[in-house]
XYZ file of N, CA and C in Angstrom:
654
model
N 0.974 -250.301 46.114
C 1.927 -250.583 45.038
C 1.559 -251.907 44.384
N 1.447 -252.117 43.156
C 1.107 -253.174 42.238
C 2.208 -254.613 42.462
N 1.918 -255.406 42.896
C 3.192 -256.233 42.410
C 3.540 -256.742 41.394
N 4.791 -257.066 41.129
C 4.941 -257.925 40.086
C 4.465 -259.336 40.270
N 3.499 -260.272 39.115
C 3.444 -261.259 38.799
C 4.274 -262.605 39.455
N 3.893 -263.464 39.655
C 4.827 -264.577 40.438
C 5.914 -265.359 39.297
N 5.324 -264.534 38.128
C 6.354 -265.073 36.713
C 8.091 -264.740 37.229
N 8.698 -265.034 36.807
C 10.810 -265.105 36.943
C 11.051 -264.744 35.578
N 11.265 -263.603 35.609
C 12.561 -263.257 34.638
C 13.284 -264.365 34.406
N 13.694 -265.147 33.306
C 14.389 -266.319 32.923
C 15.741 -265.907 32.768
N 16.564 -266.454 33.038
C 17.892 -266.338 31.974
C 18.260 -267.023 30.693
N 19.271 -266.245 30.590
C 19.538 -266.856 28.616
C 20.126 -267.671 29.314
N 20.098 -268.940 28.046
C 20.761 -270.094 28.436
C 21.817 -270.348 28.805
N 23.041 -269.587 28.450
C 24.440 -269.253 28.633
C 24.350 -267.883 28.229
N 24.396 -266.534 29.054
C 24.313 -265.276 28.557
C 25.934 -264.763 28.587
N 26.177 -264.175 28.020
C 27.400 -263.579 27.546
C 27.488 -261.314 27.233
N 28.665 -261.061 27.857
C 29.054 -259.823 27.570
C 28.380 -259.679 26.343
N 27.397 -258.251 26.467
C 27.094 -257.478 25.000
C 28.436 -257.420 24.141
N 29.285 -256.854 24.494
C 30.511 -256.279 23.938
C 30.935 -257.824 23.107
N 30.819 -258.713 23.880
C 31.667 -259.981 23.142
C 30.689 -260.373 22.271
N 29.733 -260.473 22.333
C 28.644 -260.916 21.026
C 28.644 -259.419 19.804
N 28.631 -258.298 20.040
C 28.637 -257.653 19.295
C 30.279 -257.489 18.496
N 31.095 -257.837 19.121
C 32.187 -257.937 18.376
C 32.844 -259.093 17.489
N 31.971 -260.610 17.934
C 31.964 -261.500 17.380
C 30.652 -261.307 16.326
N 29.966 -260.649 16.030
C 28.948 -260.533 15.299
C 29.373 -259.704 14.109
N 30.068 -258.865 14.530
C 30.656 -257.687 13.534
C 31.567 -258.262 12.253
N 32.603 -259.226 13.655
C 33.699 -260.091 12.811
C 33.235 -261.345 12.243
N 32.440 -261.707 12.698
C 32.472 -262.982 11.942
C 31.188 -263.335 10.967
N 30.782 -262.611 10.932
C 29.350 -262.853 10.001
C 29.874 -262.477 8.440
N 30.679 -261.839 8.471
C 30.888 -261.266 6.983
C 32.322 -262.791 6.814
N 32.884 -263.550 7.287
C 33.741 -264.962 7.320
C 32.750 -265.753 7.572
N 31.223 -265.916 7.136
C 30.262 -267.541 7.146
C 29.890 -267.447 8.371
N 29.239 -266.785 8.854
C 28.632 -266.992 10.149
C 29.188 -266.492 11.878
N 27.911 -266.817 12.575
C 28.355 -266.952 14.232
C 29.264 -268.174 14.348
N 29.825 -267.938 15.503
C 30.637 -269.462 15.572
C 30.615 -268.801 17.379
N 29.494 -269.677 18.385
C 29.015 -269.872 19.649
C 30.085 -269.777 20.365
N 31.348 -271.001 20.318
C 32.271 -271.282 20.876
C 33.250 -270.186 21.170
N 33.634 -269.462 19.962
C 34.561 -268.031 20.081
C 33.835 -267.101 20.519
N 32.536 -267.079 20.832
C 31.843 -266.077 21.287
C 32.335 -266.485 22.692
N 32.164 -267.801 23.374
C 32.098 -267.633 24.831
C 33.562 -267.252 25.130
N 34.347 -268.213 23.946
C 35.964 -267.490 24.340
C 36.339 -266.281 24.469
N 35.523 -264.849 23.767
C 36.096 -263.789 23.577
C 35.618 -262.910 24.778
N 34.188 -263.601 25.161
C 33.498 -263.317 26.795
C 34.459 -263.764 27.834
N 34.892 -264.715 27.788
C 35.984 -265.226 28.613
C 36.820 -264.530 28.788
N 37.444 -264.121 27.874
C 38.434 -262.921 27.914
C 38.407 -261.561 28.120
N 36.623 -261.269 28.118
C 36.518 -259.992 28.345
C 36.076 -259.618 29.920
N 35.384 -260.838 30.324
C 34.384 -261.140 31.540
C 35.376 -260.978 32.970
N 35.002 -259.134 33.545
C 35.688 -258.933 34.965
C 34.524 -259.563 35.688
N 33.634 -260.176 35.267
C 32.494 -260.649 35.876
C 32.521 -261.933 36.563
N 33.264 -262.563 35.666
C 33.413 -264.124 35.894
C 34.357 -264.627 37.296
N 34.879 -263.837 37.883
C 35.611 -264.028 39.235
C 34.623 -263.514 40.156
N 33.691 -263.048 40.103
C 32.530 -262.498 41.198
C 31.723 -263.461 41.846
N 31.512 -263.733 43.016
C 30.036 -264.662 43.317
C 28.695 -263.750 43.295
N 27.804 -263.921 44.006
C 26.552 -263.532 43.238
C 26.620 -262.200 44.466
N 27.001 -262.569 45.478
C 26.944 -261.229 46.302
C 27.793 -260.363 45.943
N 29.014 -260.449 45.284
C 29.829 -259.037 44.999
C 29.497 -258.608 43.695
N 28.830 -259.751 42.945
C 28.306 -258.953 41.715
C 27.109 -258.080 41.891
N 26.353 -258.096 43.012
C 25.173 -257.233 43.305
C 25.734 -256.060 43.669
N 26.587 -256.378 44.582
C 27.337 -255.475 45.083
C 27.662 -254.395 44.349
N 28.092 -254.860 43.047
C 28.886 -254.303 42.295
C 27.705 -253.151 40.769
N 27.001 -254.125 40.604
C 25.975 -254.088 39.438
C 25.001 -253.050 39.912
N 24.579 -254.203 40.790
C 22.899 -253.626 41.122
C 22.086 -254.945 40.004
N 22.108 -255.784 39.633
C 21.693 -255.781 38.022
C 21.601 -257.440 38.280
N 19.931 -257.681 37.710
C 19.759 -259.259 37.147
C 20.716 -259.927 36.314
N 20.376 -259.278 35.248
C 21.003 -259.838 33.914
C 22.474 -259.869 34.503
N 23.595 -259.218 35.227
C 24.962 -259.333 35.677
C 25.174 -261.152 36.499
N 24.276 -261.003 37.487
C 24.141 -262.221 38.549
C 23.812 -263.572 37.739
N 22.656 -263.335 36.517
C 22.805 -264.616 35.612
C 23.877 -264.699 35.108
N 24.458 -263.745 34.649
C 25.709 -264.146 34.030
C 26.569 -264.357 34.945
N 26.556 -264.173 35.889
C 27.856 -265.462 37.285
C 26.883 -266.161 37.700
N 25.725 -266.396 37.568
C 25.177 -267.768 37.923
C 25.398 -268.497 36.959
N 25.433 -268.922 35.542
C 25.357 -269.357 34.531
C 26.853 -270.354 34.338
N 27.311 -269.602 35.223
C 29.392 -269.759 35.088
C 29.436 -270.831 36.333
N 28.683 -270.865 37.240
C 28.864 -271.213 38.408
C 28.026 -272.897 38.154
N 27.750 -273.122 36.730
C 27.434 -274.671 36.409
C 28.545 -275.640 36.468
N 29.759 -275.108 36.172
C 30.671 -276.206 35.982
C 31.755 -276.261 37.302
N 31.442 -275.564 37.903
C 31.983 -275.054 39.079
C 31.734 -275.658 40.511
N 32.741 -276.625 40.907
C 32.259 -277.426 42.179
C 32.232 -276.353 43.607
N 31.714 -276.660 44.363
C 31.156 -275.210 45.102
C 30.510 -276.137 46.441
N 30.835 -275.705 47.381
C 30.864 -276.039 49.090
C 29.486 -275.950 49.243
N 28.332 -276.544 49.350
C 27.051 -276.390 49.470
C 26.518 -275.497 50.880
N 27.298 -275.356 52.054
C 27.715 -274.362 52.828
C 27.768 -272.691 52.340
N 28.854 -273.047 51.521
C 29.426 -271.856 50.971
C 28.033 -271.203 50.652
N 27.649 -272.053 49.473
C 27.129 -271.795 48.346
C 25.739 -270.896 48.963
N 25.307 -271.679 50.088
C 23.594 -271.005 50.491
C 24.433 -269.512 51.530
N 25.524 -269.497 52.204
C 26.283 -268.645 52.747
C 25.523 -267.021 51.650
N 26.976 -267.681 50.681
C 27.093 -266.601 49.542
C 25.177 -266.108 48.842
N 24.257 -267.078 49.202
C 22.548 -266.861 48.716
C 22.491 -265.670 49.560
N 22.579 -266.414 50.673
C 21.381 -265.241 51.768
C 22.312 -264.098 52.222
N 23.444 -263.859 52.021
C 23.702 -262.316 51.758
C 23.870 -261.539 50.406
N 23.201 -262.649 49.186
C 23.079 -261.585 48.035
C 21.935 -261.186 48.715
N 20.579 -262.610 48.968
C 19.357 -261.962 48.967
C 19.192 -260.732 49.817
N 19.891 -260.669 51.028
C 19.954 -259.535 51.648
C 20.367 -258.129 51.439
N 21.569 -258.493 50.251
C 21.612 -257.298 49.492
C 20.623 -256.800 48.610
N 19.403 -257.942 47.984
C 18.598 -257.761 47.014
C 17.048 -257.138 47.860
N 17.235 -257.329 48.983
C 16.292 -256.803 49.825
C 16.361 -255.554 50.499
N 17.547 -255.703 50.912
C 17.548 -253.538 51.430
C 17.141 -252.802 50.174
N 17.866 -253.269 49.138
C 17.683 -252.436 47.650
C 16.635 -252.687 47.209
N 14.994 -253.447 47.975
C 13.872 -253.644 47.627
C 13.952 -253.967 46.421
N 14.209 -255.019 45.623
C 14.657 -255.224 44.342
C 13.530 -256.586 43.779
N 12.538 -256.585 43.872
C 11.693 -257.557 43.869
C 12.000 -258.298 42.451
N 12.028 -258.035 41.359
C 12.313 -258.257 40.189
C 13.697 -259.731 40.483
N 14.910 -259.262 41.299
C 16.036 -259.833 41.393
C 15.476 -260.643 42.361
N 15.183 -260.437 43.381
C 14.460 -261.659 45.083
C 13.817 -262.444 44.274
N 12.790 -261.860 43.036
C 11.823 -263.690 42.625
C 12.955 -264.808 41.878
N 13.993 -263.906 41.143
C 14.792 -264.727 40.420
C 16.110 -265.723 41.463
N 15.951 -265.385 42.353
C 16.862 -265.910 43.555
C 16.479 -266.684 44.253
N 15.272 -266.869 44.185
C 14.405 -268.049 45.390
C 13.428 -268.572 44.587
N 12.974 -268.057 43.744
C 12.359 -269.212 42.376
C 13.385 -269.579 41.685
N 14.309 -269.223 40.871
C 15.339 -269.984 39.789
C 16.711 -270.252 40.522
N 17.397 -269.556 41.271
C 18.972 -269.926 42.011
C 18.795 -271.178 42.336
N 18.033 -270.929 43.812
C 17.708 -271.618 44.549
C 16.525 -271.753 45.326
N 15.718 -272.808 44.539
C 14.330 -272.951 45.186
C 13.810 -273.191 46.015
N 12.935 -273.105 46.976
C 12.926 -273.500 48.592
C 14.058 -273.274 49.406
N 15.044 -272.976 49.328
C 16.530 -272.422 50.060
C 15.518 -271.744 51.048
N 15.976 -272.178 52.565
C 15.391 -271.222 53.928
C 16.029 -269.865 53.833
N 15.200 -268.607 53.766
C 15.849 -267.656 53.858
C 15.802 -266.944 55.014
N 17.139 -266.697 55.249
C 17.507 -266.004 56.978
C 17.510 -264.827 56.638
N 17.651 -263.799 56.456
C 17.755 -262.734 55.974
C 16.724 -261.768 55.535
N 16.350 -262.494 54.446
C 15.448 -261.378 53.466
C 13.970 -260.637 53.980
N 13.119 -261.251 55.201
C 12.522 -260.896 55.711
C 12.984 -259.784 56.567
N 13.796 -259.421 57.325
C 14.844 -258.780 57.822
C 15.235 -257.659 57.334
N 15.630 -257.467 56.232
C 16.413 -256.488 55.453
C 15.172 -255.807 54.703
N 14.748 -256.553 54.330
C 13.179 -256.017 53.414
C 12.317 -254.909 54.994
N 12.301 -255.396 55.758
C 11.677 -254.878 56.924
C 12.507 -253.650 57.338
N 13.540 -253.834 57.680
C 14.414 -252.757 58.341
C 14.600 -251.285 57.309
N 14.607 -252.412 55.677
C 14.241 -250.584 55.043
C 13.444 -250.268 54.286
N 12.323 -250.490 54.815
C 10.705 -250.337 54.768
C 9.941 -250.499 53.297
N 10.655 -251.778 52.855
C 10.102 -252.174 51.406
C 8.971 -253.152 51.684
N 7.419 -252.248 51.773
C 6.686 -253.534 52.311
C 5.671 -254.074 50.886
N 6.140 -253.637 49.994
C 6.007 -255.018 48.839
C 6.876 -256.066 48.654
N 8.138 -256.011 49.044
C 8.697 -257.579 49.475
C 8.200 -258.120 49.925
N 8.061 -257.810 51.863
C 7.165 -258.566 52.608
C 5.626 -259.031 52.295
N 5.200 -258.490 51.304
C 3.817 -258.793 51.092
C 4.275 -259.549 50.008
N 5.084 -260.113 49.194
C 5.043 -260.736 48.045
C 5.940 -261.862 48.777
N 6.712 -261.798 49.750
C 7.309 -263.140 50.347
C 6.123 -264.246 51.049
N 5.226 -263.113 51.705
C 4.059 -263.342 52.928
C 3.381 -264.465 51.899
N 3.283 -263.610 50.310
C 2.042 -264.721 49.585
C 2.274 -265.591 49.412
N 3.662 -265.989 48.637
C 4.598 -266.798 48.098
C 5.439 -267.440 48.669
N 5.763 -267.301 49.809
C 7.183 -267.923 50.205
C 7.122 -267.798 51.484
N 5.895 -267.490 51.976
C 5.752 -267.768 53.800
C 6.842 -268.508 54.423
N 6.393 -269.586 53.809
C 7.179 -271.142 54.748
C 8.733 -271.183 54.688
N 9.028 -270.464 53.745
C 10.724 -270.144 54.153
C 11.645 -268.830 54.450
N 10.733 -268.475 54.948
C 11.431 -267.015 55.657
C 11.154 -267.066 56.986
N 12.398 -266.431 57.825
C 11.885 -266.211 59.286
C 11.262 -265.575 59.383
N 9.829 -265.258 60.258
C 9.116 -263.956 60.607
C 8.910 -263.921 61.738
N 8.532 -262.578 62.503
C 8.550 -262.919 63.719
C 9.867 -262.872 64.672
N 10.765 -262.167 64.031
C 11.789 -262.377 64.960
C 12.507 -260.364 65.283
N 13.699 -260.317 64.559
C 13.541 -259.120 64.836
C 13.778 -257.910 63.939
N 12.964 -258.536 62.705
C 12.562 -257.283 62.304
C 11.780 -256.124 62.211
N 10.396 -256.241 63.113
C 9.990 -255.440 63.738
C 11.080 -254.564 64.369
N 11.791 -254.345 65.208
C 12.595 -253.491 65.731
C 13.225 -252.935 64.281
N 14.004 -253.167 63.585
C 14.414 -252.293 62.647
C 13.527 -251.164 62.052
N 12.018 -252.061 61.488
C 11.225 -251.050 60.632
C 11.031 -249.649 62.121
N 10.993 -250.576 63.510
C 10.574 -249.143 64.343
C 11.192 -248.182 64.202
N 12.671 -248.309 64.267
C 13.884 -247.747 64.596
C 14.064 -246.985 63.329
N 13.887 -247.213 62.154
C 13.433 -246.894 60.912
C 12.407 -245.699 60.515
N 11.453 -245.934 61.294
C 10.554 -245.121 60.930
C 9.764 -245.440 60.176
N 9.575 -246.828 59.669
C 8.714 -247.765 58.564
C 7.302 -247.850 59.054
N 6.673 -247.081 59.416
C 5.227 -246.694 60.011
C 4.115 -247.688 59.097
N 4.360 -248.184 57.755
C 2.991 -249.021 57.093
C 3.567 -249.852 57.439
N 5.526 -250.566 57.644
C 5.989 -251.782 58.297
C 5.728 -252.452 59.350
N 5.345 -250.970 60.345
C 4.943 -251.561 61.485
C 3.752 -251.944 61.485
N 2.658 -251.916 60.926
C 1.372 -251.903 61.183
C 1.345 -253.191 60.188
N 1.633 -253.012 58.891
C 1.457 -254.973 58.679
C 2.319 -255.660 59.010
N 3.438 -255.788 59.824
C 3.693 -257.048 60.893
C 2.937 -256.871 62.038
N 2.461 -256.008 62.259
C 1.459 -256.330 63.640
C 0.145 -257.136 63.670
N 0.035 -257.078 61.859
C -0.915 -257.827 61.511
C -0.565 -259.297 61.350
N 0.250 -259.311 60.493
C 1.104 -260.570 59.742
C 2.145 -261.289 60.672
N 2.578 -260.670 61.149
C 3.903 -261.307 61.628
C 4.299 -260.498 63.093
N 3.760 -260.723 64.119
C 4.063 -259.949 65.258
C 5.213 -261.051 65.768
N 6.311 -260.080 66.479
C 7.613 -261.152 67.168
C 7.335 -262.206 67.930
N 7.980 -262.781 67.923
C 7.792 -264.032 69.140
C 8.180 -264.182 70.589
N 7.786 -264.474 71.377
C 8.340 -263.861 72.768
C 9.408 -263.868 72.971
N 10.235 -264.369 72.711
C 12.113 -264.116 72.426
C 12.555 -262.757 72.057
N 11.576 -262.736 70.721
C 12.079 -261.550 70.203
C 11.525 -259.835 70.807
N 10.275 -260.135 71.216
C 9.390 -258.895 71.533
C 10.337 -257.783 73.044
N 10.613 -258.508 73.569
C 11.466 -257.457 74.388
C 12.660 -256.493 73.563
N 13.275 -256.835 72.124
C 14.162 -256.047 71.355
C 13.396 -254.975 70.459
N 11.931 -255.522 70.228
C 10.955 -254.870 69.795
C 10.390 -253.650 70.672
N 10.022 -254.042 71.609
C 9.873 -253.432 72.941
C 10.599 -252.424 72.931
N 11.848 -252.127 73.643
C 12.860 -251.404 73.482
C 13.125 -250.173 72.262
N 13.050 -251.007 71.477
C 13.036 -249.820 69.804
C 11.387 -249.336 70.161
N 10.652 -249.711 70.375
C 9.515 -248.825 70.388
C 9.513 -247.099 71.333
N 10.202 -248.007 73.312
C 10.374 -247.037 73.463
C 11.591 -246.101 73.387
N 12.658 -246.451 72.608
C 13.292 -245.611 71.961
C 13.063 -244.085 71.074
N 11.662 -244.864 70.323
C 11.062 -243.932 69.496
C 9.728 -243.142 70.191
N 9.866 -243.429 71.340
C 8.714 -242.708 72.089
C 7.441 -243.375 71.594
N 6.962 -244.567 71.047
C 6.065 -245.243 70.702
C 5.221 -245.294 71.923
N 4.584 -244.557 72.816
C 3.763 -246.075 73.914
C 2.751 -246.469 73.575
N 2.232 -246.120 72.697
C 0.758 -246.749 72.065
C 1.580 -248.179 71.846
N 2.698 -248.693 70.614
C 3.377 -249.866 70.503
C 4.027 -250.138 71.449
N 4.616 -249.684 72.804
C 5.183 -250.151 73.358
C 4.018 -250.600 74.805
N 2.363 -250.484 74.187
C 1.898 -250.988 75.598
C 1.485 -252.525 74.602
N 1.263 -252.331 73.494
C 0.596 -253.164 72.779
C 1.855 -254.605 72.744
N 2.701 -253.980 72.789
C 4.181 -255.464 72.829
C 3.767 -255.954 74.501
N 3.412 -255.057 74.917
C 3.709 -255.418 76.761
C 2.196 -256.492 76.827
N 1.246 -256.247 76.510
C 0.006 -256.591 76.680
C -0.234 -258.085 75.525
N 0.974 -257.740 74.627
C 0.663 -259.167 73.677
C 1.595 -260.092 74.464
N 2.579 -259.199 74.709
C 3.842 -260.571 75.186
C 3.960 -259.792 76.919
N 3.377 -260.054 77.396
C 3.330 -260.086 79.288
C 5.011 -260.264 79.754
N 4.689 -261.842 79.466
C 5.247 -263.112 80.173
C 7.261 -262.523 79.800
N 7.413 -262.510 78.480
C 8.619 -261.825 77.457
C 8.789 -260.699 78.109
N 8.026 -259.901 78.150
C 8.302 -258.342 78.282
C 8.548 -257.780 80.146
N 8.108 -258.441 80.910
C 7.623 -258.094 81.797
C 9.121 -257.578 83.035
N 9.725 -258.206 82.417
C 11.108 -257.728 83.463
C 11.853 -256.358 82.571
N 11.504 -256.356 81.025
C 12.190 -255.633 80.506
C 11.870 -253.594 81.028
N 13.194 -253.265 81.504
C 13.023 -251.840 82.217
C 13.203 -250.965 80.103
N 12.770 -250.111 80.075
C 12.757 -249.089 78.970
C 12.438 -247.679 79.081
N 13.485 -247.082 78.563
C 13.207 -245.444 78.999
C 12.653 -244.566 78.210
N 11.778 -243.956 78.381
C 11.043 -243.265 77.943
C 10.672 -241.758 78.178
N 10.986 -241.048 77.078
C 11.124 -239.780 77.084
C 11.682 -239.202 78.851
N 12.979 -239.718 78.854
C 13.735 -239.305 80.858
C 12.978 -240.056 81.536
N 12.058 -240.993 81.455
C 11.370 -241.534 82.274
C 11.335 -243.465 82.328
N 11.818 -243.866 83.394
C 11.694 -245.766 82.899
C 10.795 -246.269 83.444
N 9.935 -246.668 82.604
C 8.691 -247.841 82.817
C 9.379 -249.015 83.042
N 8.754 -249.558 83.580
C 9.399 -250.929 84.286
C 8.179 -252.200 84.443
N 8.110 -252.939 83.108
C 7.029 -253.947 83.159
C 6.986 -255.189 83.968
């Protein structure tokens, strides 16, 4: 799959409801012009948008252009810096199951830049979007967890090219490889479930796992 470019979709500077610009456009051009100000007022008044944070507007949308327009709102707006990365890393997580690469560059290049992301490696993995992970891997290594436990999801999943480039890229860490372990032999994996045992010994070695009626015991 091709990726997209490391370019960001920009936002308009202050973007506003179609509906409110086209109705201030209609009305007021034939009375001397746009007039900016009644445009944002009549958005104001139209905008079910403007009470949303960025995760229920994904929620809600699906949609870039929606999230700039409650990011855009969220300038004058004093906001819990807690909160604020809270409310990030479960949009991005919403923007990652929905493999949404277009929306993930605009969230960690323009939202918030360098923001550690807990999540998005995770969610991108578990539902087997592995052009995220390959476009986080290029770009944004240094702030995503890897290595932890999303391997077990893509297993459990059935994400078969997931599994094979984190085995390359990003194999778990001995913490994590016994949950890995487990989902492998869940899925009747033992080709992956000797290869977790033989990378991580030391991790794996007490862990009992059953396998097809049968428990191996490392």
């Amino acid at each position: 799959m091709e990726l997209l470019s490391g370019a960001v979709q920009a936002a308009p500077a202050f973007p506003v409801l179609t509906a409110a610009r086209a109705v201030c456009r209609l009305c007021l051009l034939s009375h001397g012009g746009e007039l900016p100000h009644v445009v944002e007022c009549v958005d104001a008044f139209l905008g079910a948008l403007a009470s949303k944070n960025l995760k229920s507007c994904y929620q809600l949308t699906h949609s870039l252009r929606a999230m700039q327009y409650v990011a855009a709102r969220e300038s004058g707006v004093q906001m819990d810096p807690f909160y604020r990365r809270w409310v990030f890393n479960d949009a991005v997580a919403l923007v990652a199951a929905n493999g949404d690469l277009g929306t993930l560059q605009w969230l960690v290049e323009s939202y918030l830049p360098d923001e550690f992301l807990t999540k998005a490696v995770y969610y991108a993995a578990e539902n087997g979007h592995l052009h995220l992970l390959e476009w986080l891997w290029e770009h944004h290594r240094d702030i995503g967890y890897w290595g932890g436990t999303e391997l077990e999801g893509a297993i459990l999943n059935g994400h078969v090219n997931v599994v094979k480039w984190l085995r390359v890229h990003a194999a778990p860490h001995p913490d994590s490889a016994p949950v890995a372990l487990r989902a492998a032999a869940e899925m009747g994996d033992m080709a992956l479930v000797q290869w977790l045992h033989d990378t991580h010994h030391g991790s794996a070695s007490s862990v009992g796992v059953r396998l097809r009626d049968r428990v191996w015991t490392f």
